[in-house]
Coordinates of C-alpha atoms and ligand atoms in Angstrom, one line a residue:
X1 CA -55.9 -92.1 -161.2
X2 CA -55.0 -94.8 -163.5
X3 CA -55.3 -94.3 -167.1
X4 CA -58.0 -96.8 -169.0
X5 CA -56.4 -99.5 -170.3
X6 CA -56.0 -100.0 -174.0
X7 CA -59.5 -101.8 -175.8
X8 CA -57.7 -103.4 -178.7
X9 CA -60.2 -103.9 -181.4
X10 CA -61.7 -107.4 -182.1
X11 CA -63.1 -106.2 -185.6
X12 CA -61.2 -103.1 -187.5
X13 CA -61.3 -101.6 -190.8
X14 CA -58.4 -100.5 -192.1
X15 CA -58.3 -97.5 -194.5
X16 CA -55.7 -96.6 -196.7
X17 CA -55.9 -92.9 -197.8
X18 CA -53.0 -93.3 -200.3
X19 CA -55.0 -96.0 -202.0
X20 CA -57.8 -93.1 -202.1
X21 CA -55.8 -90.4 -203.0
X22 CA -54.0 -92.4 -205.9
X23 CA -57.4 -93.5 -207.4
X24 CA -58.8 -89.9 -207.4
X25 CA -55.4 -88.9 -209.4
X26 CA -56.2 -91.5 -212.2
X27 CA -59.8 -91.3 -212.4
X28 CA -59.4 -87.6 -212.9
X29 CA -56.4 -87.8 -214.6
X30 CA -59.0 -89.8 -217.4
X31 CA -61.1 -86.4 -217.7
X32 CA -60.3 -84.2 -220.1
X33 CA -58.6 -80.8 -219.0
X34 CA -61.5 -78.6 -217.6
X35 CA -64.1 -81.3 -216.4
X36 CA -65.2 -81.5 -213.2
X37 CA -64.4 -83.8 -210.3
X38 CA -67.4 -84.5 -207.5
X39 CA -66.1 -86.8 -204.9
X40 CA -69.3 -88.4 -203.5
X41 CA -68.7 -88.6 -199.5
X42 CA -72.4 -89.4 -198.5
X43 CA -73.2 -91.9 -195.9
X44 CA -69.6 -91.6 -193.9
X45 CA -68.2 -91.9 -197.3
X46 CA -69.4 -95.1 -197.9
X47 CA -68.4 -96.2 -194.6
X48 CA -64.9 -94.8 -195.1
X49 CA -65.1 -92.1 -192.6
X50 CA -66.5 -88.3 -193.9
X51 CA -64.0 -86.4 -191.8
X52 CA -60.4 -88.2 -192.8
X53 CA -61.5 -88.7 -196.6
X54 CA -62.8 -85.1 -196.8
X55 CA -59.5 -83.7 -195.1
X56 CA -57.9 -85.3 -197.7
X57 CA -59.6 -85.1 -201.0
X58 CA -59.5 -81.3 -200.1
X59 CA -55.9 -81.3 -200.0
X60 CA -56.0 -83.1 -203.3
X61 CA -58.3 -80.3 -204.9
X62 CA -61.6 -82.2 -206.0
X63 CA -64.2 -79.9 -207.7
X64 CA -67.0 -80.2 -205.5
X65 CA -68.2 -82.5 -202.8
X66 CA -71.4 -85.0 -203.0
X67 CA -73.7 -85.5 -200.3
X68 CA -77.3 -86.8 -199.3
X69 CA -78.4 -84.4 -196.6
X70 CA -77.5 -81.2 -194.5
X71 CA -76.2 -82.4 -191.4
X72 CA -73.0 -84.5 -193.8
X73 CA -73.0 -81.2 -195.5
X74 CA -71.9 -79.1 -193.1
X75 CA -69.7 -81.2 -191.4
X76 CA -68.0 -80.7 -194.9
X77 CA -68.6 -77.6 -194.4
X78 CA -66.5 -77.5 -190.9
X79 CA -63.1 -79.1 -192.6
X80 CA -63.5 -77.4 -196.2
X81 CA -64.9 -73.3 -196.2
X82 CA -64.7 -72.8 -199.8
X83 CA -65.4 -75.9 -201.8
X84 CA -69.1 -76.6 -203.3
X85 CA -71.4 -78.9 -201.7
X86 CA -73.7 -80.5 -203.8
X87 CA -77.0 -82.0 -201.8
X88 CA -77.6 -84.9 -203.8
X89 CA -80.9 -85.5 -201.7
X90 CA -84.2 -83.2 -201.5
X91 CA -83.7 -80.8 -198.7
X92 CA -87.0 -80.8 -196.5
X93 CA -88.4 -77.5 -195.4
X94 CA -87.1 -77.1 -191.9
X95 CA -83.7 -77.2 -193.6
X96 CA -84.1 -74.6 -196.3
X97 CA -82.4 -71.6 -193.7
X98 CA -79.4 -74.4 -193.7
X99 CA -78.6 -73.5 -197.3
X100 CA -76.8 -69.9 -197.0
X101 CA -74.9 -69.9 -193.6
X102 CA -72.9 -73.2 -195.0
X103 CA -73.5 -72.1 -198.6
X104 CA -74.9 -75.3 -200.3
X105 CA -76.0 -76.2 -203.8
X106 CA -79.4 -77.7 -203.0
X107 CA -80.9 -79.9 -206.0
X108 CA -84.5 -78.2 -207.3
X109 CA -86.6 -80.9 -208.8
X110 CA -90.1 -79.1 -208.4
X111 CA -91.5 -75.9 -208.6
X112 CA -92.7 -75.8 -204.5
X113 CA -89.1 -76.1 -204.1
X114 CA -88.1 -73.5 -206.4
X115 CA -90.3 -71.2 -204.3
X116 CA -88.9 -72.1 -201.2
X117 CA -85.4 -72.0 -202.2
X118 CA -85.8 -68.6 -203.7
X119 CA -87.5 -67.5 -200.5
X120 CA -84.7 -68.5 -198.3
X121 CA -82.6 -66.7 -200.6
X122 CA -84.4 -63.5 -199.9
X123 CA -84.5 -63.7 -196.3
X124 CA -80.2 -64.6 -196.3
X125 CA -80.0 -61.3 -199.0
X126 CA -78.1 -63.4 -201.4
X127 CA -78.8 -65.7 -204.4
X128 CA -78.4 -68.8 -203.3
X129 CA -76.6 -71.3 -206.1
X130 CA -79.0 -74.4 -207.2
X131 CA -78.4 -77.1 -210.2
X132 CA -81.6 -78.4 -211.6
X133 CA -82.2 -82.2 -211.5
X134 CA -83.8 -83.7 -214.9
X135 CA -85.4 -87.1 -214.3
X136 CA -84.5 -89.4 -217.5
X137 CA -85.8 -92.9 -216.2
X138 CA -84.3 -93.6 -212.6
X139 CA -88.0 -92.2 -211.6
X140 CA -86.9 -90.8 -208.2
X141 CA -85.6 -87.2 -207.8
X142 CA -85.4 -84.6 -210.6
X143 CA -88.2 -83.3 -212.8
X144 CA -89.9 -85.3 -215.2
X145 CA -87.8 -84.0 -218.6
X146 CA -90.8 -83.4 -220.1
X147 CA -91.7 -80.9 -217.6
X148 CA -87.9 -79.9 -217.3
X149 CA -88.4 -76.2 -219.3
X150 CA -91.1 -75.1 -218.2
X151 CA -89.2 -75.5 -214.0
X152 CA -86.6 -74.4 -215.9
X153 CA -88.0 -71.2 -216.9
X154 CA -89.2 -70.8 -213.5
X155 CA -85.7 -71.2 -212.1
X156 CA -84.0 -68.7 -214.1
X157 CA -86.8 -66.3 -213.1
X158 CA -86.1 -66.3 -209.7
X159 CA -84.7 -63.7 -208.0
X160 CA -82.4 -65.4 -205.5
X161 CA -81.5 -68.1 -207.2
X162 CA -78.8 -69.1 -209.2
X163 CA -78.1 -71.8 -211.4
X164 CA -74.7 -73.7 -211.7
X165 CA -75.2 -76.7 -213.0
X166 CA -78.4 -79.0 -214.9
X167 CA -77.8 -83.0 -214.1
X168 CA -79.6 -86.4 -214.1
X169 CA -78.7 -89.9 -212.7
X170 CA -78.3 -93.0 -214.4
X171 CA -80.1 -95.8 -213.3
X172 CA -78.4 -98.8 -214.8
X173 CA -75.0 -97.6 -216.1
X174 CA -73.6 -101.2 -214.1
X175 CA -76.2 -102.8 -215.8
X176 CA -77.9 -101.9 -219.0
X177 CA -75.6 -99.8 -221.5
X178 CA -78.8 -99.5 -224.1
X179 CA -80.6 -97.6 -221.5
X180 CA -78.2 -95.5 -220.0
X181 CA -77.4 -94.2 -223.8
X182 CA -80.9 -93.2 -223.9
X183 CA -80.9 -91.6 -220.8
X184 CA -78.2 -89.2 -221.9
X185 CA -79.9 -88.8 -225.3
X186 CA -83.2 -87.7 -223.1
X187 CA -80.8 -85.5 -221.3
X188 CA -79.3 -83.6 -224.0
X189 CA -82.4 -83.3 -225.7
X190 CA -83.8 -81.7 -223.1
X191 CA -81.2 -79.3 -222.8
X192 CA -81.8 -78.4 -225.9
X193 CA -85.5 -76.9 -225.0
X194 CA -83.9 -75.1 -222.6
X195 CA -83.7 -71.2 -223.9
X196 CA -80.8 -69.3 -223.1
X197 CA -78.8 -72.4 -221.3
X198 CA -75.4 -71.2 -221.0
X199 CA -73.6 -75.0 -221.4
X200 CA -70.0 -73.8 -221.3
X201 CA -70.9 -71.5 -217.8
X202 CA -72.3 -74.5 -215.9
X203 CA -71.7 -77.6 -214.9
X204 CA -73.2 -80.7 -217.0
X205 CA -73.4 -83.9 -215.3
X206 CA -75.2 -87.2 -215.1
X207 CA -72.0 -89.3 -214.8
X208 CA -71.6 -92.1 -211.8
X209 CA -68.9 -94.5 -211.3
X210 CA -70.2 -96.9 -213.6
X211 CA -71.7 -94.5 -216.1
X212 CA -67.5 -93.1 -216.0
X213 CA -66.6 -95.2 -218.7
X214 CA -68.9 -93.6 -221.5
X215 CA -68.7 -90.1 -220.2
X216 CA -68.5 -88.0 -223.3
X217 CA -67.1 -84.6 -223.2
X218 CA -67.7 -84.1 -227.2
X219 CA -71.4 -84.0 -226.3
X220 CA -71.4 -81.5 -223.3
X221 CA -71.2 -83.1 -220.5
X222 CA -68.4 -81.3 -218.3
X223 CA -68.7 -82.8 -214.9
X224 CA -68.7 -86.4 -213.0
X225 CA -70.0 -87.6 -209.4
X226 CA -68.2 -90.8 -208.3
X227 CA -68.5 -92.4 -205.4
X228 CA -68.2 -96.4 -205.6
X229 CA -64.6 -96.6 -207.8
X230 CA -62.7 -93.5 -206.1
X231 CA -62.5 -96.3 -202.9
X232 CA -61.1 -98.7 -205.0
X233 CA -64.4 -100.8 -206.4
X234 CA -65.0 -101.4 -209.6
X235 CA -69.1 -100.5 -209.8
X236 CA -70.0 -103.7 -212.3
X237 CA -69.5 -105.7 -215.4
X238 CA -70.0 -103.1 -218.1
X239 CA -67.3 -100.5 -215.9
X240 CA -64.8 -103.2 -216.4
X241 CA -63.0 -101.7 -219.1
X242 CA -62.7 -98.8 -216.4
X243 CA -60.4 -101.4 -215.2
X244 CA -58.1 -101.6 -218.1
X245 CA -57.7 -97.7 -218.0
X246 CA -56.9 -97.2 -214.3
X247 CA -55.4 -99.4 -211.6
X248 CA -57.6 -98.8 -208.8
X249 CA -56.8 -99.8 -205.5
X250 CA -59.3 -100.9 -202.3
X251 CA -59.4 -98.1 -199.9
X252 CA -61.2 -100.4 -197.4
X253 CA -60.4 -103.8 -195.9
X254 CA -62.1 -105.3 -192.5
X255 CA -60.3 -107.8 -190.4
X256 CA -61.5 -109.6 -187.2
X257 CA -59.3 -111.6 -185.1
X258 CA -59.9 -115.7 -184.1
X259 CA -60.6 -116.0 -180.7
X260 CA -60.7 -120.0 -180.0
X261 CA -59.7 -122.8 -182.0
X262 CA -61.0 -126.3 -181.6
X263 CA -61.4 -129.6 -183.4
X264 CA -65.3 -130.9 -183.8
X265 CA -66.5 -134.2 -184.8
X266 CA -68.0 -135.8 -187.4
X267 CA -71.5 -134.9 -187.4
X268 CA -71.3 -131.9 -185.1
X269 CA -73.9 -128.9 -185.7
X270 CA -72.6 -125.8 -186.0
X271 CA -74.2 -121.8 -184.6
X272 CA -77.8 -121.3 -184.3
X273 CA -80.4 -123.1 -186.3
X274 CA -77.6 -126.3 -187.0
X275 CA -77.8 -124.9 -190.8
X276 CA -74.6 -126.6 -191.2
X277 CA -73.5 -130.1 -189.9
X278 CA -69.9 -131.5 -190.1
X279 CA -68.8 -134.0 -192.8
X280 CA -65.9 -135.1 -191.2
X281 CA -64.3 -134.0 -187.9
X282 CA -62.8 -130.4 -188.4
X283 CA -61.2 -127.9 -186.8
X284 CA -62.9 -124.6 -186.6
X285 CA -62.1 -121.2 -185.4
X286 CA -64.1 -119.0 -183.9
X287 CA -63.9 -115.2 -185.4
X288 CA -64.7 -112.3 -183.3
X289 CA -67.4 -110.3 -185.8
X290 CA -71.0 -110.9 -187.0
X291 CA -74.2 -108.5 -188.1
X292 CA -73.5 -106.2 -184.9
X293 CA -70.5 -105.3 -187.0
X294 CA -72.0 -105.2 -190.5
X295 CA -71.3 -108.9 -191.8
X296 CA -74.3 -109.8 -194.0
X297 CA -76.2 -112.8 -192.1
X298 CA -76.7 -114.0 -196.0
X299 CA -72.9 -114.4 -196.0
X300 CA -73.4 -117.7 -193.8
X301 CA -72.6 -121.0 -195.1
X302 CA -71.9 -119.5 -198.4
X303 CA -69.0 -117.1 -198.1
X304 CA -65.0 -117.3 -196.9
X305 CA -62.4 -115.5 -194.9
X306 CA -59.0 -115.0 -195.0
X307 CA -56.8 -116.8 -192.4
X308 CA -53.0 -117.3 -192.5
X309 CA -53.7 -116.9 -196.6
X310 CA -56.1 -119.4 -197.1
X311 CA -59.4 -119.2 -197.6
X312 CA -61.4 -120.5 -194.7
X313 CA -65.6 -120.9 -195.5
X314 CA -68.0 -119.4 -192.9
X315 CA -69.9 -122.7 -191.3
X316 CA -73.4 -122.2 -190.2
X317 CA -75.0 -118.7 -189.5
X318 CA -73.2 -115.4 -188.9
X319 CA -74.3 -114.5 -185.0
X320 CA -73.9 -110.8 -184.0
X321 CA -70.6 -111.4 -182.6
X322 CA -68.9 -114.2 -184.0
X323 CA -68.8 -116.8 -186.9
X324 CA -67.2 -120.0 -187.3
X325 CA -64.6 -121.0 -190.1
X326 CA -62.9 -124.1 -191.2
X327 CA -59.8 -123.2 -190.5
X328 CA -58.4 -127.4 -191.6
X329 CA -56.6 -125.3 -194.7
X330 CA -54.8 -122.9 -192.6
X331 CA -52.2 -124.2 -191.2
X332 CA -51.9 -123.9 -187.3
X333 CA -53.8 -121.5 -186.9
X334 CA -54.0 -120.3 -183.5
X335 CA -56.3 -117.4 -181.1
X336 CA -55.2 -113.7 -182.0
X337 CA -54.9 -114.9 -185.9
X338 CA -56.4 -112.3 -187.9
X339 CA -59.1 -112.9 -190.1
X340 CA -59.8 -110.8 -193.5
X341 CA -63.2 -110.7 -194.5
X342 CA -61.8 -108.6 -197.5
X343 CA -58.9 -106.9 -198.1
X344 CA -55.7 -108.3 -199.1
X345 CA -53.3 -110.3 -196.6
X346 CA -50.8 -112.9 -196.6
X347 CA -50.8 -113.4 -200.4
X348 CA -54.4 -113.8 -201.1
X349 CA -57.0 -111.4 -201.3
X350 CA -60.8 -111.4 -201.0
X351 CA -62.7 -108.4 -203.1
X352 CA -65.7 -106.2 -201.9
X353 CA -67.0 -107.1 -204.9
X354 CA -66.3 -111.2 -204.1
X355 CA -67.7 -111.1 -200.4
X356 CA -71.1 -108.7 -201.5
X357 CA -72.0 -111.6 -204.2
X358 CA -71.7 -114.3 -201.0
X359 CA -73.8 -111.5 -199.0
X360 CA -76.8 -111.3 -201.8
X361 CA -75.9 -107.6 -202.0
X362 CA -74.1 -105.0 -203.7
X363 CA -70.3 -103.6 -202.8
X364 CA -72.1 -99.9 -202.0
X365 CA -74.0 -101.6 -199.2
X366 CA -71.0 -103.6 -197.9
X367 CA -69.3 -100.9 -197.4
X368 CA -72.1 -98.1 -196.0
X369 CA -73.2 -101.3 -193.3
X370 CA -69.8 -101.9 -191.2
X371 CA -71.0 -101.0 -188.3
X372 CA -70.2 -97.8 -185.8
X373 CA -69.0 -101.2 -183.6
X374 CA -65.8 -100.8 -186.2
X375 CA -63.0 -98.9 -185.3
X376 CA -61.7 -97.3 -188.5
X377 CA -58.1 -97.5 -188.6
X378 CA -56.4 -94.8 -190.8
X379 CA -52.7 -95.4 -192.8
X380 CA -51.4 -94.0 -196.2
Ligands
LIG1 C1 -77.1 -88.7 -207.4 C2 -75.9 -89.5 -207.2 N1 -74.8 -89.2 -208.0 C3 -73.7 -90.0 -207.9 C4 -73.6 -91.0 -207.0 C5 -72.3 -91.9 -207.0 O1 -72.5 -93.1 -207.4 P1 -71.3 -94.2 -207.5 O2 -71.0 -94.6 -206.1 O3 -71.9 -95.4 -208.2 O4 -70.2 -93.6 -208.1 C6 -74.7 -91.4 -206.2 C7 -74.6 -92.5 -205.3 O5 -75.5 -93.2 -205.0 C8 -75.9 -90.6 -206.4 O6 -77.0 -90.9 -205.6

């Protein structure tokens, strides 16, 4: 029998590893000795792929692993038997028996789960390790800190249960420095009605990629969760000074290829809807990718691509397949061309950051939307 024949990819994102690799060194090597290092691999890691990025920030020794539910956990679990898992989600019910036989860190916010968690302890005969989540003003997991020491009291009372670590999340660290100070003065304040805390023996976190850049060890805090900037993207406007510090590099870039070049009049509409007509006759090209592989429809009309270095703007709406550029800047420009929707190529370079502003989004969801379609192509 013949073998199938090669299916080149028309859209691919390429993933460089080393780029990874070297902006976990600098980040942590910004930590003072003795803080902790949780790489955040939820959601794919961001789109990266869990399995290659977890295969190897194990092999560069990160503190503990970040994830929203069960199922990423244990296939962390699979490629990593030692290292914690923190689940940075509420675990439902049905999954509490998940817990001891891939020995997770589950995140207690109320006292129902305190009881459940302690129960499931009992039936694996072991304490099972927890941190406690302190709600300072993202109002979505954690306890309300006002109620924190009273659940915390119920924590430390419970049998099974042990605790390694107290956090809360920032909700504006990108955004709103004023408010992200008084979330961390909440937090520590709150620490501080907690009897018996043992600071030093557990970990203290609340820190996110953008809340990186005011982390403050003098003041307790002893651990850090990043996500957005260990792939290379800076999370926001007040992070920039993260920039200065550390050089970091995209992990992720996603290319597509042209697939038919033509010239259009004058006047000419162009894709569905005729949202865009043609000022002058223009030579477009065709580019094999659209929603069905995570390009924001917003991105239409507004945003660019990469061909043969230059920048080439998207005419008209992005289809599920395909979009059409103006490729007059770019030279000849000819089918099999690739075309960089970020990423760096032929001199010129597009940001995450750049094409989620033309999308009406944010870089986290560019990067979690590229679609299963993708082929992720691993170098570095
Ligand atoms: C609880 C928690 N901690 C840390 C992170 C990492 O955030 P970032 O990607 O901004 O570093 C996330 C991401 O959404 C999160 O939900």
């Amino acid at each position: 029998m013949k073998n199938d024949p090669d299916t080149p990819p028309r859209c691919r994102a390429e993933i460089d590893l080393g780029a990874l690799e070297r902006n976990v060194n600098a980040l942590r090597g910004l930590l003072p000795a003795g803080a902790r290092y949780g790489a955040v691999v939820k959601a794919d890691a961001y789109g990266h792929g869990l399995v290659p990025v977890v295969e190897r920030l194990a092999a560069r020794g990160v503190d503990f692993f970040g994830v929203a539910n069960v199922t990423e956990a244990a296939a962390v679990r699979r490629i990593d038997p030692e290292r914690p898992i923190l689940l940075l989600s509420a675990v439902l019910p049905e999954e509490d028996d998940c817990l001891a036989p891939y020995d997770l860190t589950a995140t207690v916010s109320t006292g129902e789960e305190v009881v459940r968690f302690d129960e499931a302890g009992r039936r694996a005969g072991r304490r099972l390790p927890v941190h406690l989540k302190i709600d300072t003003g993202m109002g979505r997991l954690g306890v309300w800190h006002e109620e924190a020491p009273a659940l915390y009291a119920s924590l430390v009372a419970a049998r099974h249960l042990e605790l390694r670590g107290v956090y809360t999340h920032l909700s504006s660290a990108d955004c709103d420095p004023n408010f992200t100070e008084r979330q961390r003065l909440l937090f520590l304040d709150t620490l501080d009605k907690m009897p018996g805390l043992e600071r030093e023996r557990l970990m203290i976190h609340a820190d996110n990629s953008a809340g990186f850049d005011t982390f403050d060890p003098e003041r307790g805090f002893n651990a850090v969760r990043i996500g957005l900037a260990q792939y290379g993207v800076i999370p926001g406007e007040h992070a920039k000074h993260l920039l200065r510090r550390v050089e970091l590099q995209p992990v992720c870039s996603l290319h597509a290829r042209v697939t038919v070049v033509k010239t259009l009049p004058a006047g000419a509409p162009v894709s569905y809807g005729q949202t865009h007509r043609l000022e002058r006759e223009t030579r477009v090209a065709v580019v094999s990718a659209g929603y069905g592989d995570g390009i924001h429809r917003a991105c239409g009309n507004r945003g660019s691509v990469l061909v043969r270095g230059c920048r080439c703007p998207i005419l008209g709406r992005v289809t599920m397949d395909e979009i059409v550029v103006d490729v007059t800047g770019a030279g000849a420009a000819a089918c099999g061309d690739e075309a960089t929707f970020f990423g760096a190529r032929d001199g010129a370079a597009i940001t995450v950051r750049e094409f989620s502003g033309w999308c009406g989004t944010i870089p986290w969801e560019v990067l979690c939307a590229i679609s299963r379609r993708v082929p992720r192509r691993y170098r570095g």
